[in-house]
Coordinates of C-alpha atoms and ligand atoms in Angstrom, one line a residue:
Chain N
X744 CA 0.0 0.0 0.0
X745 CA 0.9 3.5 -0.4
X746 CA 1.3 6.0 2.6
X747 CA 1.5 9.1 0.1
X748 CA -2.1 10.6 0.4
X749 CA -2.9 13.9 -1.5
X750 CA -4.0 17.0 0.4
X751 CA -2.7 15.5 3.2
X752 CA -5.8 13.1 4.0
X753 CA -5.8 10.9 6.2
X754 CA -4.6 6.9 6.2
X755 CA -7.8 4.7 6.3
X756 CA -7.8 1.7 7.9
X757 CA -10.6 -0.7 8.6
X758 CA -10.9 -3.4 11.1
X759 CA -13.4 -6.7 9.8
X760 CA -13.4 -10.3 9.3
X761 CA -17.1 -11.5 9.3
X762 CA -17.2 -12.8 12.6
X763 CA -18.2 -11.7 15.8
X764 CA -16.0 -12.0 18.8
X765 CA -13.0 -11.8 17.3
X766 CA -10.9 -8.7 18.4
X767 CA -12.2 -6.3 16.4
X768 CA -13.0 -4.0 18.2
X769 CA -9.9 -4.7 21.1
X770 CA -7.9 -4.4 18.1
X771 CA -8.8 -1.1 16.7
X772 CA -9.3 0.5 19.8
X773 CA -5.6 -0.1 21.2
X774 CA -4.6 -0.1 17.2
X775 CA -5.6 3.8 17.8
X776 CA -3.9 4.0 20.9
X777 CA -0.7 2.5 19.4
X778 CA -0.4 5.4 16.2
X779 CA -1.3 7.7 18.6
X780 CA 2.1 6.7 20.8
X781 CA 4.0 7.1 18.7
X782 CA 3.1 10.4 17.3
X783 CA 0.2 10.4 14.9
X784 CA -3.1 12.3 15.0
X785 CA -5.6 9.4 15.1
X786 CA -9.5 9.1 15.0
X787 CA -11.2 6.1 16.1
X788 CA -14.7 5.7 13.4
X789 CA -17.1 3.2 15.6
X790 CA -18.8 1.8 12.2
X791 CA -20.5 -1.1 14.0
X792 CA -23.5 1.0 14.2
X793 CA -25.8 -1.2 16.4
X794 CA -22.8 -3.1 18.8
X795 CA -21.1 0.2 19.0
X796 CA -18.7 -0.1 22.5
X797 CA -14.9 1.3 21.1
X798 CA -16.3 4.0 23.9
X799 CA -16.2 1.8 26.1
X800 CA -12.7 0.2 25.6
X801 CA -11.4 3.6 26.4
X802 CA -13.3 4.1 29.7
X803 CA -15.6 6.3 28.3
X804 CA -19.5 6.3 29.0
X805 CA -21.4 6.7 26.1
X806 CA -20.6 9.9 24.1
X807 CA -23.3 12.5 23.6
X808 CA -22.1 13.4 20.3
X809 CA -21.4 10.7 17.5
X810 CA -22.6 9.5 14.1
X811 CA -26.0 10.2 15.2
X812 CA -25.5 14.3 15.9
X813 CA -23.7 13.9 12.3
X814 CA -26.3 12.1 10.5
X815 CA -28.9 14.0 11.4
X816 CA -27.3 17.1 10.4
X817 CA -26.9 19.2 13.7
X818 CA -23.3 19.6 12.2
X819 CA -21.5 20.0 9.0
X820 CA -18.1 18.2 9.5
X821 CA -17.1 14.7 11.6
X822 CA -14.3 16.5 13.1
X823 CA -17.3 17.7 15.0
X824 CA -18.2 15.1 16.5
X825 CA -14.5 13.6 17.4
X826 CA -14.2 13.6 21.2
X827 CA -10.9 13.5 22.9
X828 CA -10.2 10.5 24.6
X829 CA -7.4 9.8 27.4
X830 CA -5.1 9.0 25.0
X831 CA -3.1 12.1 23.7
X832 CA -3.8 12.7 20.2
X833 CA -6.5 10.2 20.1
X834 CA -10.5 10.9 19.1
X835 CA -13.3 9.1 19.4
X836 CA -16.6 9.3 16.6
X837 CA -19.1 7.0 18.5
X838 CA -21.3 4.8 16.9
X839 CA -23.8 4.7 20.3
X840 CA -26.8 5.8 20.0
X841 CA -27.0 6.1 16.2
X842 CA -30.7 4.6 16.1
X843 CA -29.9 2.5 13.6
X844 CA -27.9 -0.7 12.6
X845 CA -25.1 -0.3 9.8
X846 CA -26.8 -2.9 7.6
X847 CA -29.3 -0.3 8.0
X848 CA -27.7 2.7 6.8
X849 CA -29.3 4.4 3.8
X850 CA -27.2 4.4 0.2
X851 CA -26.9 8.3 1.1
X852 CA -26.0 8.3 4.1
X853 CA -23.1 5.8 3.6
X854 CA -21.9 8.0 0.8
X855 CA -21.8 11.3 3.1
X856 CA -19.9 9.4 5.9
X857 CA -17.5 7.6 3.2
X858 CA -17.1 11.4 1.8
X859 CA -16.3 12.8 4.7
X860 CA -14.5 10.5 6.5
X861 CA -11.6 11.5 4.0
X862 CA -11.5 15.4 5.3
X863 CA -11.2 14.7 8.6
X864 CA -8.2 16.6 10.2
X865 CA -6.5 13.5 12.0
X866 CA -3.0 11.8 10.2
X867 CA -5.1 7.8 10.4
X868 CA -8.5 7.1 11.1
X869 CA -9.2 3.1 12.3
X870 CA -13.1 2.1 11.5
X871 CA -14.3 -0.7 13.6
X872 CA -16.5 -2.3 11.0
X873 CA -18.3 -4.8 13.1
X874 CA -19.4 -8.2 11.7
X875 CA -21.5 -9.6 9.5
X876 CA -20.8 -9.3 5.6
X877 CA -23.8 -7.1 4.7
X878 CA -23.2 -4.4 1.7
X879 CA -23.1 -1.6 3.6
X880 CA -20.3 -3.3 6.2
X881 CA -18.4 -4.7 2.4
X882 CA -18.3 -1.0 1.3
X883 CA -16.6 0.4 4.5
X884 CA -14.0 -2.4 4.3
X885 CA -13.2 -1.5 0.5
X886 CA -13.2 2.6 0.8
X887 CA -10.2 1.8 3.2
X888 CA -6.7 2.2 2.0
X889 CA -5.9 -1.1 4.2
X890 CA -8.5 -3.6 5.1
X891 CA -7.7 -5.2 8.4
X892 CA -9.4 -8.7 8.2
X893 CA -9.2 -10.4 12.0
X894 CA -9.5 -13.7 11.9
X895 CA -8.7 -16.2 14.7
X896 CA -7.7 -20.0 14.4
X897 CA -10.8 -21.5 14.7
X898 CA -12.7 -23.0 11.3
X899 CA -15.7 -21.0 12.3
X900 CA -13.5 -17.6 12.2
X901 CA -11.6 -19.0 8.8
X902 CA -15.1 -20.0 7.0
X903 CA -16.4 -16.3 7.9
X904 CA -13.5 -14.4 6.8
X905 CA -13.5 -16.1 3.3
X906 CA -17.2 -15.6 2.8
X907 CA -16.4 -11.8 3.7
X908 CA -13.3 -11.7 1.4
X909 CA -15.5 -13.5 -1.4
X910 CA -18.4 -11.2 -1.0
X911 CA -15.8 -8.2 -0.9
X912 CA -14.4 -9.6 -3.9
X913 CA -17.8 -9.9 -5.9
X914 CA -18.7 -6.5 -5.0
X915 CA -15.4 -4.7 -6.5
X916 CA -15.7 -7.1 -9.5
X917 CA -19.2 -6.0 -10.2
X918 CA -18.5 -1.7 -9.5
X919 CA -15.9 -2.2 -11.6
X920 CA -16.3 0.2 -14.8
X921 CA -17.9 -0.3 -17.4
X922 CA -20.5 -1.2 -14.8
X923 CA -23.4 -2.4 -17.4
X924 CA -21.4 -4.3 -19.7
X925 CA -19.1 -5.9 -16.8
X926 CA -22.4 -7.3 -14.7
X927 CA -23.3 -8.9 -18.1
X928 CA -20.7 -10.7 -18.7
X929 CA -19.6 -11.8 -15.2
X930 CA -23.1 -13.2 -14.6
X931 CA -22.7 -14.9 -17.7
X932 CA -19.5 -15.9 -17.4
X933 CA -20.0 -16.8 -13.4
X934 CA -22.7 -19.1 -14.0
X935 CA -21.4 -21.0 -16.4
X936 CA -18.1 -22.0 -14.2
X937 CA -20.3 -22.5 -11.5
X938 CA -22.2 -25.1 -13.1
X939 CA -19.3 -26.8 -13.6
X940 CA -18.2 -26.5 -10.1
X941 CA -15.9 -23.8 -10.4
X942 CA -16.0 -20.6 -8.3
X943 CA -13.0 -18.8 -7.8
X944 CA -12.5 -15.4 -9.0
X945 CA -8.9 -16.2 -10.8
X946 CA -10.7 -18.8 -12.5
X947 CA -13.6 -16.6 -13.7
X948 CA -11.3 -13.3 -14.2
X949 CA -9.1 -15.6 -16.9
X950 CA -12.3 -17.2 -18.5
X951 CA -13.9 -13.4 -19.4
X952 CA -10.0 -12.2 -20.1
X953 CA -10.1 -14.7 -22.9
X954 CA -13.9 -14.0 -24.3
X955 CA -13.3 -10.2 -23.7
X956 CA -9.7 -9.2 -23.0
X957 CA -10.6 -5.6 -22.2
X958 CA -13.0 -6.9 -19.3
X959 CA -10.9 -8.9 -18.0
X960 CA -8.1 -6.3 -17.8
X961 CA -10.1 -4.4 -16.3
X962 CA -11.5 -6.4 -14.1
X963 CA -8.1 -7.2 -13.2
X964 CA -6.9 -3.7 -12.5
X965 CA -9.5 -3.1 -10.2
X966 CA -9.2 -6.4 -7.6
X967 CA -5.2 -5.8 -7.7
X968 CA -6.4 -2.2 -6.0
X969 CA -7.8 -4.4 -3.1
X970 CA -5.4 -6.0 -1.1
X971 CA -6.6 -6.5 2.4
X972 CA -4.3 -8.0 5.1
X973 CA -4.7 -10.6 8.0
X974 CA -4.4 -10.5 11.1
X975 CA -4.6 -13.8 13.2
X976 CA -5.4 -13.0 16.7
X977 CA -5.9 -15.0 20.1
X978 CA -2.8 -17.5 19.2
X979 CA -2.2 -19.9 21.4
X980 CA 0.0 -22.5 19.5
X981 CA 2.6 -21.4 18.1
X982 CA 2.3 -23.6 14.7
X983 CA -0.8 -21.0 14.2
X984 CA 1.1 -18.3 13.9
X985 CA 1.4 -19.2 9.7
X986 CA -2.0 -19.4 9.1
X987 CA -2.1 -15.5 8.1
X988 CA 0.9 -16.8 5.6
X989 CA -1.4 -19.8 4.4
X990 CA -4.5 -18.1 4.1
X991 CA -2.5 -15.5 2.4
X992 CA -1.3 -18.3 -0.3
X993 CA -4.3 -19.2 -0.3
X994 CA -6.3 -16.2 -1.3
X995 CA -3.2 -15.2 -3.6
X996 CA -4.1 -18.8 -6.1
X997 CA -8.0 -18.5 -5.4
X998 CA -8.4 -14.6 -6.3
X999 CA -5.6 -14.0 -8.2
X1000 CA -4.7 -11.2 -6.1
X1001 CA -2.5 -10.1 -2.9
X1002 CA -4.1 -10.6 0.4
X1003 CA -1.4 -9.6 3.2
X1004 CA -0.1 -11.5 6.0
X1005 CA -0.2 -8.9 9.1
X1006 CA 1.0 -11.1 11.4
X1007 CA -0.6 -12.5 14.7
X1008 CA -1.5 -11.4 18.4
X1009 CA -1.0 -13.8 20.8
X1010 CA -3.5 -14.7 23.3
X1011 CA -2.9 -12.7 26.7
X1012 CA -5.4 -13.2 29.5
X1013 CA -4.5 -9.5 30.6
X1014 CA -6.5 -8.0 27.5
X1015 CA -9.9 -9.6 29.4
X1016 CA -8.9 -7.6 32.4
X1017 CA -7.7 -4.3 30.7
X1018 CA -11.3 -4.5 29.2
X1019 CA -12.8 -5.5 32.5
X1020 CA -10.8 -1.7 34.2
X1021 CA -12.1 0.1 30.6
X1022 CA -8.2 0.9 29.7
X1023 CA -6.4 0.3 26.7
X1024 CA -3.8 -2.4 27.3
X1025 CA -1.2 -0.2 26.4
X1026 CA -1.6 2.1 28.9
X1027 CA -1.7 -0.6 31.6
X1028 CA -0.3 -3.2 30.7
X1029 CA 2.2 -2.1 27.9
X1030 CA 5.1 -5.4 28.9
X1031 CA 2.8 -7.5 27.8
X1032 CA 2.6 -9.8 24.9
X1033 CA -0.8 -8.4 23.3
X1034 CA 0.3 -4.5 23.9
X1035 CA 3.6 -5.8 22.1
X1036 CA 2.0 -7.4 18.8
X1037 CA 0.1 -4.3 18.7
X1038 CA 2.8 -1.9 18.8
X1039 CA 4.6 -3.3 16.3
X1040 CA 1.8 -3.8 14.2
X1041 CA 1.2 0.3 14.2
X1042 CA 4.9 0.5 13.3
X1043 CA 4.7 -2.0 10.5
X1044 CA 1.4 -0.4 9.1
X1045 CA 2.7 3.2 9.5
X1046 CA 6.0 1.9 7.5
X1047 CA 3.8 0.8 4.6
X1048 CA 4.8 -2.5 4.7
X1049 CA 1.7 -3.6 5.8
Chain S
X1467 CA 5.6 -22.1 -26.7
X1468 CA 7.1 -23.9 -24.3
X1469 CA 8.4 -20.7 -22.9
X1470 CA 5.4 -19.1 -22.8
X1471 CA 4.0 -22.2 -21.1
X1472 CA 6.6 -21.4 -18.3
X1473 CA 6.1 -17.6 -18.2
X1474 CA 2.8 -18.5 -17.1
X1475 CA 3.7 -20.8 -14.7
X1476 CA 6.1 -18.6 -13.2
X1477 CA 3.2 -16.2 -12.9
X1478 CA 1.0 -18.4 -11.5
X1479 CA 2.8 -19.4 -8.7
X1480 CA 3.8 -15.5 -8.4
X1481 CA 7.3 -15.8 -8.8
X1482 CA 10.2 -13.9 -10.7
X1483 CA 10.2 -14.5 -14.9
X1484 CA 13.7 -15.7 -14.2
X1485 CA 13.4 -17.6 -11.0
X1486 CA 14.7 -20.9 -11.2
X1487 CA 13.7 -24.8 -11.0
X1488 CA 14.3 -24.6 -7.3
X1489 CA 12.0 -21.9 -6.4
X1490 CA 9.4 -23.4 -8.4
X1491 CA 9.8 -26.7 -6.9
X1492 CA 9.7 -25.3 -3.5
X1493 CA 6.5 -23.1 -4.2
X1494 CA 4.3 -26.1 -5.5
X1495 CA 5.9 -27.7 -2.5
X1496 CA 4.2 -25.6 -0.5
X1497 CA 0.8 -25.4 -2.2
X1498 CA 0.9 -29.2 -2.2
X1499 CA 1.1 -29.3 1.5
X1500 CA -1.8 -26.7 1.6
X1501 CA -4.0 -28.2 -0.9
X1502 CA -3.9 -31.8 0.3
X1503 CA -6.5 -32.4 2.1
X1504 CA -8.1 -31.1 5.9
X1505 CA -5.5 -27.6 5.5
X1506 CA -7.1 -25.2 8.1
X1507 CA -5.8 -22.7 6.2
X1508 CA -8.7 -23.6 3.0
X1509 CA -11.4 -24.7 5.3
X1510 CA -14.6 -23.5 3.5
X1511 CA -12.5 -21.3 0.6
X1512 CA -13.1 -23.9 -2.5
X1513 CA -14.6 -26.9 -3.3
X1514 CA -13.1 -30.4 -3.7
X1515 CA -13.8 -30.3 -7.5
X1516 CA -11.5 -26.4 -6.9
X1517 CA -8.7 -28.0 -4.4
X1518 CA -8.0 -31.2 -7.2
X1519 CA -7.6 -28.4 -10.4
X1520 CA -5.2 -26.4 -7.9
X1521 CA -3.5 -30.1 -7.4
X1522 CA -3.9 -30.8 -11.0
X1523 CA -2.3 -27.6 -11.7
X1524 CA 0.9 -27.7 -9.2
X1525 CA 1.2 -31.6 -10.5
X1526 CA 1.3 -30.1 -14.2
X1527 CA 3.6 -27.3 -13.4
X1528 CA 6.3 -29.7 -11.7
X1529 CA 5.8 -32.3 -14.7
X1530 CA 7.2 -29.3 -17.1
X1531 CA 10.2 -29.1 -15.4
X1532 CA 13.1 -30.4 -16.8
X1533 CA 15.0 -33.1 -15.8
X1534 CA 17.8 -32.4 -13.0
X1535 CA 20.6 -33.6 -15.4
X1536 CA 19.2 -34.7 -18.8
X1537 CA 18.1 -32.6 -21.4
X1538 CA 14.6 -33.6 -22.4
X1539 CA 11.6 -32.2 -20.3
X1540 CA 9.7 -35.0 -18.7
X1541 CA 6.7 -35.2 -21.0
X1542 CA 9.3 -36.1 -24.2
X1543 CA 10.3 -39.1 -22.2
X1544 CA 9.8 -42.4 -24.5
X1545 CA 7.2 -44.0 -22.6
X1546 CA 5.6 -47.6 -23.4
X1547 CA 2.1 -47.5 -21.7
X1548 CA 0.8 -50.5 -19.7
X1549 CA -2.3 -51.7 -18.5
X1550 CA -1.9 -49.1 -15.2
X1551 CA -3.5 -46.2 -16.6
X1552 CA -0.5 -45.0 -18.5
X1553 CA 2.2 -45.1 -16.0
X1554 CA 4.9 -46.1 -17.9
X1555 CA 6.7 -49.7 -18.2
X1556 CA 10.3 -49.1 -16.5
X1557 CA 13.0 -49.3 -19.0
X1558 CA 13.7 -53.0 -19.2
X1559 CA 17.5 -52.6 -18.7
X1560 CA 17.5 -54.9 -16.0
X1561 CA 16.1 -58.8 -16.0
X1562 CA 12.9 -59.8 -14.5
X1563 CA 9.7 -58.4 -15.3
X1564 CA 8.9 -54.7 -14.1
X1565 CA 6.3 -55.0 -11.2
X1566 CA 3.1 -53.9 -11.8
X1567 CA 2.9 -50.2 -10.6
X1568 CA -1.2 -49.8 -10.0
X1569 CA -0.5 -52.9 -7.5
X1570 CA 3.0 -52.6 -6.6
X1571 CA 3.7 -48.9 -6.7
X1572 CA 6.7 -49.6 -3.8
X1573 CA 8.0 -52.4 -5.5
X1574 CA 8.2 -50.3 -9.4
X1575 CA 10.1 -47.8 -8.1
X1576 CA 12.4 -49.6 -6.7
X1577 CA 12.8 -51.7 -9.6
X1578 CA 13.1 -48.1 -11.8
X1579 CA 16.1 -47.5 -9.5
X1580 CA 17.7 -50.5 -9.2
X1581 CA 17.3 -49.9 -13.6
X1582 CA 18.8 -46.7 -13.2
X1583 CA 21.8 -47.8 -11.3
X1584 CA 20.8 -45.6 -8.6
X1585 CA 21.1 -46.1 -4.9
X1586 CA 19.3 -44.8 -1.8
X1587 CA 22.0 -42.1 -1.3
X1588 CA 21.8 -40.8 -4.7
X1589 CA 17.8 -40.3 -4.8
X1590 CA 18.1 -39.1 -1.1
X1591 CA 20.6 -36.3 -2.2
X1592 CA 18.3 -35.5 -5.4
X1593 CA 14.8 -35.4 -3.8
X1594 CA 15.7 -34.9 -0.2
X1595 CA 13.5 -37.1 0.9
X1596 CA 15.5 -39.4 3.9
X1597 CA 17.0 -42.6 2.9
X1598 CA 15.1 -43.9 5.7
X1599 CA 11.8 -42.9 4.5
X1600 CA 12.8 -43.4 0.7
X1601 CA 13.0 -47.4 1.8
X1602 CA 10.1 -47.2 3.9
X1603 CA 8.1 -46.0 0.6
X1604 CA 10.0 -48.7 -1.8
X1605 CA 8.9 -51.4 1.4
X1606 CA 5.3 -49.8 1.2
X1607 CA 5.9 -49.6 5.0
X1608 CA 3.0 -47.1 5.8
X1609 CA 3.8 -47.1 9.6
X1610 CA 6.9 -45.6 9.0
X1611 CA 5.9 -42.6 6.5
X1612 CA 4.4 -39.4 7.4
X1613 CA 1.1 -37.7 6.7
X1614 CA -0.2 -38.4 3.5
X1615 CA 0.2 -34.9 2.2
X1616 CA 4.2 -35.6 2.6
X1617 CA 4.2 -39.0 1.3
X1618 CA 2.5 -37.4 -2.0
X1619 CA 5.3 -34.9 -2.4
X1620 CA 7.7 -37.5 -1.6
X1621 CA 6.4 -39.7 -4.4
X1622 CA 6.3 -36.9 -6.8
X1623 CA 9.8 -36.1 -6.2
X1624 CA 11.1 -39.8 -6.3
X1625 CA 8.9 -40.8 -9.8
X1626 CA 10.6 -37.6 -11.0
X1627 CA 14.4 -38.1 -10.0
X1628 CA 13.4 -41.2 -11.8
X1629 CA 12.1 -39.9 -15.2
X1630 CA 8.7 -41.6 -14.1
X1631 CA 6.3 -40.0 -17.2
X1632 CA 3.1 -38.9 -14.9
X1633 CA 4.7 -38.4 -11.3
X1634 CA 1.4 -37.7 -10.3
X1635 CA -0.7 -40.7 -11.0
X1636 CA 1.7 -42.7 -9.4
X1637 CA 1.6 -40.8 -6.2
X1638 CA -2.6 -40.9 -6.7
X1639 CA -2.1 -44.8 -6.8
X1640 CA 0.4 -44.7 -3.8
X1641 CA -2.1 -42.9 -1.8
X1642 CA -5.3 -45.3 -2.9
X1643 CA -3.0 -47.5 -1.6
X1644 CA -2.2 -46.3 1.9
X1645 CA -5.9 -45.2 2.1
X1646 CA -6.8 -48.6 1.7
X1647 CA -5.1 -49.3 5.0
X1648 CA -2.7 -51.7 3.4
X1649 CA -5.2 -54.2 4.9
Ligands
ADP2620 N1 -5.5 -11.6 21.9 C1 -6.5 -11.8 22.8 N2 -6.2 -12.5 23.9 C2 -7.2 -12.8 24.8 N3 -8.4 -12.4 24.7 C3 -8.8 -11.7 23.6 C4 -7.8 -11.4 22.6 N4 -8.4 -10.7 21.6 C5 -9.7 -10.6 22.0 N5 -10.0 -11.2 23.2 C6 -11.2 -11.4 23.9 O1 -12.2 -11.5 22.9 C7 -13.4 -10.8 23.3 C8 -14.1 -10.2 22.1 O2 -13.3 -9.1 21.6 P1 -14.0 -7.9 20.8 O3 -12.9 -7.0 20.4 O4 -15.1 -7.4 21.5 O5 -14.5 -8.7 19.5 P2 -15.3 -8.2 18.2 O6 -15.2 -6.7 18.2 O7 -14.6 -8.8 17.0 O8 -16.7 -8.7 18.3 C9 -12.9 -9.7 24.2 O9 -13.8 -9.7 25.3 C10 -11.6 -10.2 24.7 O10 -11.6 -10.6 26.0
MG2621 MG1 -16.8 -5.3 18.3

């Protein structure tokens, strides 16, 4: 990925992977704390509209102002509704008390958030995404500039993160320009393979590449411009540290395009009781294994190697 | 053609357009390991008819290498087809009937060796695959191999050091067997 942004916006990451109970939110809520250590202006987006709690993760009952005051048009920018948290150079946006659920979110008002999540005045931004794989929870993941995809090693966690990856996957293929002709022939082309068994999007890209070569190179261009990574948490054997490097092989010979390994965060009993005293681990706890993975995460993102 | 057939291998497997037999080997290597069977790392991505073309594909890559020291890729090889679903009859350089491979896979590549003038060191240092576990496949001693994921790879790499034509079907029929529980 590229850190060079123009006009100085900021780095948008998202935090997903289909299931619930994960890390997610853990994650992005000491993720924030982590770039904000070590000197960046960070804003925490709580985009699990519905099971919005990142507030509470950083000891902070729920916030007056959020997505809700934003939405319903009491102000003009999201920086307005940022509130400091105890983390130096770290703000919250809440999701709480939006009213709503973000499968629920109306084509418009995705598009305003999306818009203006881009002009906020902060260096990264970390959305919490939530679970689930619904449309409007696919198109927060993909406006990112790096998709976070959590995933622990459980076959439950592994079977939800590849139906989110192959519903994010279908989704770019079928925005991809020109829309109209493009939805044609994939369908066509899709249901074909599929009768035959066959589902993976390498597979269908190089099967409309040689019907209609400027399809598929299109189609092409667009999924290389999607490269989430993965991020195994709650590790408890070592061996399962390499499943972000399988499942990155993986994904790389089933869609034909990059999916990142992140690493892995081991599992630390001590990130149960820094949520149990409403702290981010790093701040109590900063020693420990979890608070550790975490750091060095931020640094690896912030380098771009991400 | 052939070069472009390589080009696109080399692409497939995401490596460099001059990256050699090594790193090709040791990618499919890989993939074989992941694509085997139960990998936790696929559970729910693709379908079994998906996992076997990804096998299929790795198996056809690997069978266009060349040769580690003759000149011929693998597919020119001479072969005389038998009965066993066109593994090839071992070059009859050496007395005795070949065994049958579809029954006596163990046994056939011995007996390819032994042709060869080959001995357990030799194919040990070429595939690195242990002499220990190289007899243990030519004894068909089950108990003594890995994982069947492995004992594929091993087979592949064996049936190849030994100019076998379709390394792969051989290690499909070594697998039946050991499936079968060697009952
Ligand atoms: N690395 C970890 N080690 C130990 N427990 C963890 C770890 N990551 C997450 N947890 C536990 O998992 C639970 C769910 O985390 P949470 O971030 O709320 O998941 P999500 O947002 O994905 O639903 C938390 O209560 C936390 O105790
Ligand atoms: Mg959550």
């Amino acid at each position: 990925m590229s850190r060079v942004k123009a006009d100085h916006q900021p780095m948008i990451y998202a935090v997903g992977g289909g299931k619930g109970g994960v890390g997610k939110s853990v994650i992005a809520a000491n993720l924030g704390a982590a770039l904000a250590l070590l000197g960046r202006r960070v804003v925490l987006f709580d985009a699990d509209l519905g099971g919005a709690n990142l507030h509470t993760f950083l000891g902070m009952s729920s916030p007056a102002l959020g997505i809700g005051t934003f939405l319903s048009g009491k102000v003009g920018r999201l920086d307005e509704v940022a509130v400091d948290t105890s983390v130096e150079s770290l703000r919250l946006i809440s999701g709480a008390g939006a009213g709503l659920e973000t499968a629920n979110l109306k084509y418009a008002q995705k598009s305003k958030i999306l818009r203006h999540l881009r002009k906020l005045d902060a260096d990264e931004v970390i959305l919490d995404i939530g679970a689930g794989s619904s449309f409007n929870v696919l198109d927060f993941f993909l406006a990112a500039d790096q998709g976070i995809l959590v995933l622990v090693p459980e076959p439950t966690s592994v079977e939800n993160a590849y139906h989110f990856l192959k519903s994010a996957f279908y989704r770019t293929m079928k925005d991809t320009e020109p829309k109209g002709q493009i939805r044609q022939i994939l369908s066509r082309v899709r249901g074909e393979l599929e009768a035959r068994g066959i589902h993976s999007p390498r597979e269908l890209v190089e099967q409309i590449s040689r019907e209609d070569l400027e399809a598929g190179m299109s189609l092409e261009r667009s999924l290389k411009a999607f490269r989430p990574g993965v991020l195994i948490n709650r590790v408890r054997e070592p061996g399962d540290r390499r499943l972000g490097d399988d499942v990155s092989l993986a994904c790389r010979d089933y869609f034909g395009t990059g999916v990142s390994a992140l690493g892995s965060l081991d599992y630390d009993s001590l990130v149960h009781q820094s949520i149990v005293r409403r702290r981010p681990i790093l701040e109590l706890f900063p020693g420990t294994a979890f608070a550790r993975g975490i750091m060095s995460l931020g640094e690896r993102l912030l380098r771009g190697s991400g | 053609m052939k070069d472009g057939q390589r080009v696109r291998d080399l692409e497939w497997l995401d490596l460099d357009p001059d990256a050699g037999d090594a790193e090709v080997i040791a990618e499919c290597r890989r993939r074989l390991t992941l694509y085997a069977g139960d990998h936790p790392a696929i559970y729910s991505l693709m379908s079994e008819e998906e996992r076997h073309r990804m096998l299929a594909r790795i198996d056809g890559i690997l069978s266009r290498l060349k040769k580690p020291d003759s000149g011929p890729p693998l597919s020119s090889t001479p072969v005389v087809e038998d009965s066993a679903e066109g593994v090839p009859a071992a070059p009859d350089s050496e007395a005795g009937p070949a065994p049958d491979p579809a029954t006596s896979p163990g046994d056939f590549l011995r007996y390819l060796r032994r042709s060869c003038g080959m001995d357990l060191r030799e194919i040990s240092a070429e595939t690195k695959v242990s002499e220990r576990q190289l007899e243990a496949i030519e004894e068909e001693d089950f108990s003594a191999l890995p994982a069947p994921v492995f004992v594929r790879g091993f087979i592949i790499a064996v049936a190849r050091a030994l100019k076998v034509e379709k390394p792969e079907e051989l290690a499909g029929i070594y697998l039946e067997k050991i499936a079968g529980g060697g009952s």
